[in-house]
Amino acid sequence: MSTESQTQLKFYFDPVCPWAWRTSLWIREVAKVRPLSVEWDFLSLQAVNSGKETLKDTHFRSEGIFRTMALVRRQYSPEEANKLIDKLYLEIGQACHDRKEDIGQPEPVKAALQSAGLDPALYEQAMQDPATLDDVQQAHSRSVELGSFGVPSLMLPENTKTTFGPVIDRVPTGEDAGQLWDHVAWMMGRPEFFELKRSR
């Protein structure tokens, strides 16, 4: 697909969130059937829920992979870093949500780095560098300033605020994925659109 006609989507995620994970798999399916380019960015559920009863132990498990991704951002060009974060999110998501591994431990993060073609030593380097924590917090704060309060959150270039969702319980593929995107993107473009929800 020509990059000139591609829609640029910003996708805010936290690797521990199963809903963001399903939506990320869907958006990858969308990119196969629609001219869509995805930029990955951070929204920390640990930070969102800090000081609240909703804060869970699992929310702390993203710190290592987030800080590693932040270091990747610093060491590579924006385009290359985004491609690598895409790979790392896919690898760490499979570890966390498919294989039920504890991504708060170093081993799954190092395995994800290796699978993405990166040096596993980047994990220790990131964790020893306090600036990576600052980078994650700054990315999170920028997302919150744009209206993000949970993941997944999406943003199109013409929008001034992020949109939460869609939250899906299965991952559409092929043209089904594309058609869902068509409707979601249309609603995101409507200034009067606020919320659409149904019971589980």
PDB file of N, CA and C in Angstrom, residues 76-144:
ATOM      1  N   TYR A  76      17.248   4.592  18.547  1.00  0.00           N
ATOM      2  CA  TYR A  76      16.950   4.417  17.121  1.00  0.00           C
ATOM      3  C   TYR A  76      16.156   5.614  16.602  1.00  0.00           C
ATOM      4  N   SER A  77      16.125   5.734  15.284  1.00  0.00           N
ATOM      5  CA  SER A  77      15.311   6.779  14.675  1.00  0.00           C
ATOM      6  C   SER A  77      13.845   6.525  15.010  1.00  0.00           C
ATOM      7  N   PRO A  78      12.993   7.558  14.974  1.00  0.00           N
ATOM      8  CA  PRO A  78      11.579   7.362  15.310  1.00  0.00           C
ATOM      9  C   PRO A  78      10.898   6.246  14.513  1.00  0.00           C
ATOM     10  N   GLU A  79      11.176   6.191  13.213  1.00  0.00           N
ATOM     11  CA  GLU A  79      10.542   5.166  12.376  1.00  0.00           C
ATOM     12  C   GLU A  79      11.024   3.770  12.756  1.00  0.00           C
ATOM     13  N   GLU A  80      12.334   3.612  12.922  1.00  0.00           N
ATOM     14  CA  GLU A  80      12.871   2.301  13.275  1.00  0.00           C
ATOM     15  C   GLU A  80      12.454   1.901  14.685  1.00  0.00           C
ATOM     16  N   ALA A  81      12.457   2.857  15.612  1.00  0.00           N
ATOM     17  CA  ALA A  81      12.049   2.561  16.985  1.00  0.00           C
ATOM     18  C   ALA A  81      10.601   2.098  17.028  1.00  0.00           C
ATOM     19  N   ASN A  82       9.731   2.720  16.239  1.00  0.00           N
ATOM     20  CA  ASN A  82       8.323   2.325  16.228  1.00  0.00           C
ATOM     21  C   ASN A  82       8.157   0.894  15.719  1.00  0.00           C
ATOM     22  N   LYS A  83       8.931   0.540  14.689  1.00  0.00           N
ATOM     23  CA  LYS A  83       8.879  -0.833  14.172  1.00  0.00           C
ATOM     24  C   LYS A  83       9.329  -1.831  15.239  1.00  0.00           C
ATOM     25  N   LEU A  84      10.356  -1.467  15.982  1.00  0.00           N
ATOM     26  CA  LEU A  84      10.872  -2.357  17.012  1.00  0.00           C
ATOM     27  C   LEU A  84       9.904  -2.464  18.189  1.00  0.00           C
ATOM     28  N   ILE A  85       9.273  -1.356  18.563  1.00  0.00           N
ATOM     29  CA  ILE A  85       8.273  -1.393  19.636  1.00  0.00           C
ATOM     30  C   ILE A  85       7.076  -2.231  19.209  1.00  0.00           C
ATOM     31  N   ASP A  86       6.703  -2.143  17.945  1.00  0.00           N
ATOM     32  CA  ASP A  86       5.646  -3.001  17.399  1.00  0.00           C
ATOM     33  C   ASP A  86       6.002  -4.473  17.620  1.00  0.00           C
ATOM     34  N   LYS A  87       7.225  -4.844  17.277  1.00  0.00           N
ATOM     35  CA  LYS A  87       7.671  -6.229  17.453  1.00  0.00           C
ATOM     36  C   LYS A  87       7.723  -6.614  18.933  1.00  0.00           C
ATOM     37  N   LEU A  88       8.240  -5.710  19.764  1.00  0.00           N
ATOM     38  CA  LEU A  88       8.362  -6.005  21.184  1.00  0.00           C
ATOM     39  C   LEU A  88       6.990  -6.160  21.841  1.00  0.00           C
ATOM     40  N   TYR A  89       6.052  -5.308  21.471  1.00  0.00           N
ATOM     41  CA  TYR A  89       4.696  -5.419  22.033  1.00  0.00           C
ATOM     42  C   TYR A  89       4.060  -6.745  21.612  1.00  0.00           C
ATOM     43  N   LEU A  90       4.256  -7.130  20.365  1.00  0.00           N
ATOM     44  CA  LEU A  90       3.702  -8.401  19.898  1.00  0.00           C
ATOM     45  C   LEU A  90       4.314  -9.571  20.668  1.00  0.00           C
ATOM     46  N   GLU A  91       5.608  -9.546  20.849  1.00  0.00           N
ATOM     47  CA  GLU A  91       6.294 -10.632  21.557  1.00  0.00           C
ATOM     48  C   GLU A  91       5.913 -10.677  23.034  1.00  0.00           C
ATOM     49  N   ILE A  92       5.908  -9.519  23.701  1.00  0.00           N
ATOM     50  CA  ILE A  92       5.618  -9.495  25.134  1.00  0.00           C
ATOM     51  C   ILE A  92       4.137  -9.757  25.375  1.00  0.00           C
ATOM     52  N   GLY A  93       3.284  -9.350  24.434  1.00  0.00           N
ATOM     53  CA  GLY A  93       1.854  -9.646  24.553  1.00  0.00           C
ATOM     54  C   GLY A  93       1.575 -11.133  24.466  1.00  0.00           C
ATOM     55  N   GLN A  94       2.258 -11.814  23.569  1.00  0.00           N
ATOM     56  CA  GLN A  94       2.100 -13.265  23.473  1.00  0.00           C
ATOM     57  C   GLN A  94       2.578 -13.948  24.746  1.00  0.00           C
ATOM     58  N   ALA A  95       3.682 -13.446  25.307  1.00  0.00           N
ATOM     59  CA  ALA A  95       4.193 -14.015  26.554  1.00  0.00           C
ATOM     60  C   ALA A  95       3.192 -13.820  27.686  1.00  0.00           C
ATOM     61  N   CYS A  96       2.650 -12.619  27.792  1.00  0.00           N
ATOM     62  CA  CYS A  96       1.767 -12.273  28.901  1.00  0.00           C
ATOM     63  C   CYS A  96       0.384 -12.896  28.762  1.00  0.00           C
ATOM     64  N   HIS A  97      -0.235 -12.752  27.595  1.00  0.00           N
ATOM     65  CA  HIS A  97      -1.644 -13.095  27.449  1.00  0.00           C
ATOM     66  C   HIS A  97      -1.882 -14.480  26.842  1.00  0.00           C
ATOM     67  N   ASP A  98      -0.950 -14.962  26.043  1.00  0.00           N
ATOM     68  CA  ASP A  98      -1.115 -16.299  25.463  1.00  0.00           C
ATOM     69  C   ASP A  98      -0.446 -17.370  26.322  1.00  0.00           C
ATOM     70  N   ARG A  99       0.770 -17.083  26.797  1.00  0.00           N
ATOM     71  CA  ARG A  99       1.518 -18.085  27.564  1.00  0.00           C
ATOM     72  C   ARG A  99       1.451 -17.854  29.074  1.00  0.00           C
ATOM     73  N   LYS A 100       0.792 -16.749  29.482  1.00  0.00           N
ATOM     74  CA  LYS A 100       0.586 -16.436  30.909  1.00  0.00           C
ATOM     75  C   LYS A 100       1.901 -16.326  31.678  1.00  0.00           C
ATOM     76  N   GLU A 101       2.913 -15.765  31.049  1.00  0.00           N
ATOM     77  CA  GLU A 101       4.190 -15.533  31.720  1.00  0.00           C
ATOM     78  C   GLU A 101       4.132 -14.222  32.502  1.00  0.00           C
ATOM     79  N   ASP A 102       4.919 -14.122  33.545  1.00  0.00           N
ATOM     80  CA  ASP A 102       4.996 -12.908  34.351  1.00  0.00           C
ATOM     81  C   ASP A 102       5.971 -11.940  33.687  1.00  0.00           C
ATOM     82  N   ILE A 103       5.437 -10.950  32.985  1.00  0.00           N
ATOM     83  CA  ILE A 103       6.309 -10.030  32.251  1.00  0.00           C
ATOM     84  C   ILE A 103       6.954  -8.997  33.172  1.00  0.00           C
ATOM     85  N   GLY A 104       6.660  -9.081  34.468  1.00  0.00           N
ATOM     86  CA  GLY A 104       7.366  -8.257  35.422  1.00  0.00           C
ATOM     87  C   GLY A 104       8.746  -8.797  35.742  1.00  0.00           C
ATOM     88  N   GLN A 105       9.022 -10.015  35.301  1.00  0.00           N
ATOM     89  CA  GLN A 105      10.329 -10.635  35.488  1.00  0.00           C
ATOM     90  C   GLN A 105      11.220 -10.355  34.272  1.00  0.00           C
ATOM     91  N   PRO A 106      12.532 -10.374  34.458  1.00  0.00           N
ATOM     92  CA  PRO A 106      13.433 -10.041  33.343  1.00  0.00           C
ATOM     93  C   PRO A 106      13.376 -11.014  32.171  1.00  0.00           C
ATOM     94  N   GLU A 107      13.172 -12.317  32.453  1.00  0.00           N
ATOM     95  CA  GLU A 107      13.317 -13.324  31.393  1.00  0.00           C
ATOM     96  C   GLU A 107      12.382 -13.108  30.196  1.00  0.00           C
ATOM     97  N   PRO A 108      11.069 -12.872  30.404  1.00  0.00           N
ATOM     98  CA  PRO A 108      10.220 -12.651  29.227  1.00  0.00           C
ATOM     99  C   PRO A 108      10.598 -11.408  28.432  1.00  0.00           C
ATOM    100  N   VAL A 109      11.071 -10.371  29.126  1.00  0.00           N
ATOM    101  CA  VAL A 109      11.471  -9.149  28.421  1.00  0.00           C
ATOM    102  C   VAL A 109      12.712  -9.412  27.575  1.00  0.00           C
ATOM    103  N   LYS A 110      13.677 -10.123  28.138  1.00  0.00           N
ATOM    104  CA  LYS A 110      14.888 -10.452  27.390  1.00  0.00           C
ATOM    105  C   LYS A 110      14.570 -11.357  26.201  1.00  0.00           C
ATOM    106  N   ALA A 111      13.646 -12.301  26.405  1.00  0.00           N
ATOM    107  CA  ALA A 111      13.254 -13.186  25.296  1.00  0.00           C
ATOM    108  C   ALA A 111      12.580 -12.393  24.188  1.00  0.00           C
ATOM    109  N   ALA A 112      11.748 -11.406  24.575  1.00  0.00           N
ATOM    110  CA  ALA A 112      11.085 -10.562  23.577  1.00  0.00           C
ATOM    111  C   ALA A 112      12.108  -9.743  22.797  1.00  0.00           C
ATOM    112  N   LEU A 113      13.098  -9.220  23.493  1.00  0.00           N
ATOM    113  CA  LEU A 113      14.165  -8.470  22.825  1.00  0.00           C
ATOM    114  C   LEU A 113      14.899  -9.338  21.815  1.00  0.00           C
ATOM    115  N   GLN A 114      15.232 -10.545  22.222  1.00  0.00           N
ATOM    116  CA  GLN A 114      15.953 -11.450  21.328  1.00  0.00           C
ATOM    117  C   GLN A 114      15.105 -11.795  20.107  1.00  0.00           C
ATOM    118  N   SER A 115      13.816 -12.056  20.332  1.00  0.00           N
ATOM    119  CA  SER A 115      12.925 -12.400  19.212  1.00  0.00           C
ATOM    120  C   SER A 115      12.752 -11.228  18.251  1.00  0.00           C
ATOM    121  N   ALA A 116      12.876 -10.007  18.788  1.00  0.00           N
ATOM    122  CA  ALA A 116      12.753  -8.809  17.945  1.00  0.00           C
ATOM    123  C   ALA A 116      14.069  -8.430  17.279  1.00  0.00           C
ATOM    124  N   GLY A 117      15.108  -9.239  17.498  1.00  0.00           N
ATOM    125  CA  GLY A 117      16.397  -8.979  16.879  1.00  0.00           C
ATOM    126  C   GLY A 117      17.246  -7.974  17.626  1.00  0.00           C
ATOM    127  N   LEU A 118      16.956  -7.789  18.926  1.00  0.00           N
ATOM    128  CA  LEU A 118      17.687  -6.832  19.735  1.00  0.00           C
ATOM    129  C   LEU A 118      18.509  -7.550  20.803  1.00  0.00           C
ATOM    130  N   ASP A 119      19.446  -6.845  21.374  1.00  0.00           N
ATOM    131  CA  ASP A 119      20.314  -7.398  22.407  1.00  0.00           C
ATOM    132  C   ASP A 119      19.531  -7.500  23.723  1.00  0.00           C
ATOM    133  N   PRO A 120      19.417  -8.693  24.321  1.00  0.00           N
ATOM    134  CA  PRO A 120      18.711  -8.827  25.599  1.00  0.00           C
ATOM    135  C   PRO A 120      19.291  -7.970  26.712  1.00  0.00           C
ATOM    136  N   ALA A 121      20.558  -7.571  26.568  1.00  0.00           N
ATOM    137  CA  ALA A 121      21.196  -6.727  27.583  1.00  0.00           C
ATOM    138  C   ALA A 121      20.568  -5.336  27.657  1.00  0.00           C
ATOM    139  N   LEU A 122      19.757  -4.976  26.672  1.00  0.00           N
ATOM    140  CA  LEU A 122      19.067  -3.690  26.713  1.00  0.00           C
ATOM    141  C   LEU A 122      18.167  -3.582  27.941  1.00  0.00           C
ATOM    142  N   TYR A 123      17.669  -4.727  28.418  1.00  0.00           N
ATOM    143  CA  TYR A 123      16.787  -4.701  29.596  1.00  0.00           C
ATOM    144  C   TYR A 123      17.535  -4.144  30.810  1.00  0.00           C
ATOM    145  N   GLU A 124      18.706  -4.721  31.134  1.00  0.00           N
ATOM    146  CA  GLU A 124      19.468  -4.227  32.277  1.00  0.00           C
ATOM    147  C   GLU A 124      19.894  -2.777  32.081  1.00  0.00           C
ATOM    148  N   GLN A 125      20.265  -2.454  30.851  1.00  0.00           N
ATOM    149  CA  GLN A 125      20.678  -1.081  30.561  1.00  0.00           C
ATOM    150  C   GLN A 125      19.530  -0.106  30.839  1.00  0.00           C
ATOM    151  N   ALA A 126      18.328  -0.489  30.423  1.00  0.00           N
ATOM    152  CA  ALA A 126      17.159   0.371  30.631  1.00  0.00           C
ATOM    153  C   ALA A 126      16.818   0.513  32.108  1.00  0.00           C
ATOM    154  N   MET A 127      16.892  -0.587  32.851  1.00  0.00           N
ATOM    155  CA  MET A 127      16.525  -0.565  34.262  1.00  0.00           C
ATOM    156  C   MET A 127      17.552   0.173  35.115  1.00  0.00           C
ATOM    157  N   GLN A 128      18.781   0.250  34.633  1.00  0.00           N
ATOM    158  CA  GLN A 128      19.827   0.962  35.374  1.00  0.00           C
ATOM    159  C   GLN A 128      19.880   2.451  35.029  1.00  0.00           C
ATOM    160  N   ASP A 129      19.103   2.852  34.037  1.00  0.00           N
ATOM    161  CA  ASP A 129      19.100   4.241  33.576  1.00  0.00           C
ATOM    162  C   ASP A 129      17.825   4.935  34.065  1.00  0.00           C
ATOM    163  N   PRO A 130      17.904   5.805  35.073  1.00  0.00           N
ATOM    164  CA  PRO A 130      16.691   6.450  35.596  1.00  0.00           C
ATOM    165  C   PRO A 130      15.962   7.296  34.561  1.00  0.00           C
ATOM    166  N   ALA A 131      16.666   7.704  33.523  1.00  0.00           N
ATOM    167  CA  ALA A 131      16.028   8.520  32.490  1.00  0.00           C
ATOM    168  C   ALA A 131      14.944   7.746  31.745  1.00  0.00           C
ATOM    169  N   THR A 132      15.058   6.420  31.680  1.00  0.00           N
ATOM    170  CA  THR A 132      14.027   5.647  30.979  1.00  0.00           C
ATOM    171  C   THR A 132      12.698   5.713  31.725  1.00  0.00           C
ATOM    172  N   LEU A 133      12.748   5.753  33.055  1.00  0.00           N
ATOM    173  CA  LEU A 133      11.522   5.905  33.829  1.00  0.00           C
ATOM    174  C   LEU A 133      10.901   7.272  33.584  1.00  0.00           C
ATOM    175  N   ASP A 134      11.751   8.294  33.502  1.00  0.00           N
ATOM    176  CA  ASP A 134      11.255   9.641  33.185  1.00  0.00           C
ATOM    177  C   ASP A 134      10.597   9.660  31.806  1.00  0.00           C
ATOM    178  N   ASP A 135      11.216   8.972  30.839  1.00  0.00           N
ATOM    179  CA  ASP A 135      10.670   8.940  29.475  1.00  0.00           C
ATOM    180  C   ASP A 135       9.268   8.315  29.462  1.00  0.00           C
ATOM    181  N   VAL A 136       9.105   7.217  30.200  1.00  0.00           N
ATOM    182  CA  VAL A 136       7.801   6.549  30.252  1.00  0.00           C
ATOM    183  C   VAL A 136       6.773   7.457  30.908  1.00  0.00           C
ATOM    184  N   GLN A 137       7.139   8.094  31.996  1.00  0.00           N
ATOM    185  CA  GLN A 137       6.216   8.974  32.700  1.00  0.00           C
ATOM    186  C   GLN A 137       5.818  10.172  31.844  1.00  0.00           C
ATOM    187  N   GLN A 138       6.785  10.701  31.078  1.00  0.00           N
ATOM    188  CA  GLN A 138       6.473  11.827  30.199  1.00  0.00           C
ATOM    189  C   GLN A 138       5.532  11.412  29.074  1.00  0.00           C
ATOM    190  N   ALA A 139       5.762  10.232  28.492  1.00  0.00           N
ATOM    191  CA  ALA A 139       4.873   9.730  27.444  1.00  0.00           C
ATOM    192  C   ALA A 139       3.473   9.518  28.001  1.00  0.00           C
ATOM    193  N   HIS A 140       3.401   8.953  29.201  1.00  0.00           N
ATOM    194  CA  HIS A 140       2.104   8.741  29.851  1.00  0.00           C
ATOM    195  C   HIS A 140       1.397  10.077  30.087  1.00  0.00           C
ATOM    196  N   SER A 141       2.118  11.065  30.581  1.00  0.00           N
ATOM    197  CA  SER A 141       1.518  12.367  30.868  1.00  0.00           C
ATOM    198  C   SER A 141       0.992  13.029  29.604  1.00  0.00           C
ATOM    199  N   ARG A 142       1.726  12.904  28.502  1.00  0.00           N
ATOM    200  CA  ARG A 142       1.252  13.469  27.234  1.00  0.00           C
ATOM    201  C   ARG A 142      -0.049  12.814  26.807  1.00  0.00           C
ATOM    202  N   SER A 143      -0.145  11.514  27.020  1.00  0.00           N
ATOM    203  CA  SER A 143      -1.367  10.802  26.659  1.00  0.00           C
ATOM    204  C   SER A 143      -2.547  11.269  27.507  1.00  0.00           C
ATOM    205  N   VAL A 144      -2.315  11.432  28.799  1.00  0.00           N
ATOM    206  CA  VAL A 144      -3.376  11.896  29.700  1.00  0.00           C
ATOM    207  C   VAL A 144      -3.829  13.305  29.311  1.00  0.00           C
TER     208      VAL A 144
END
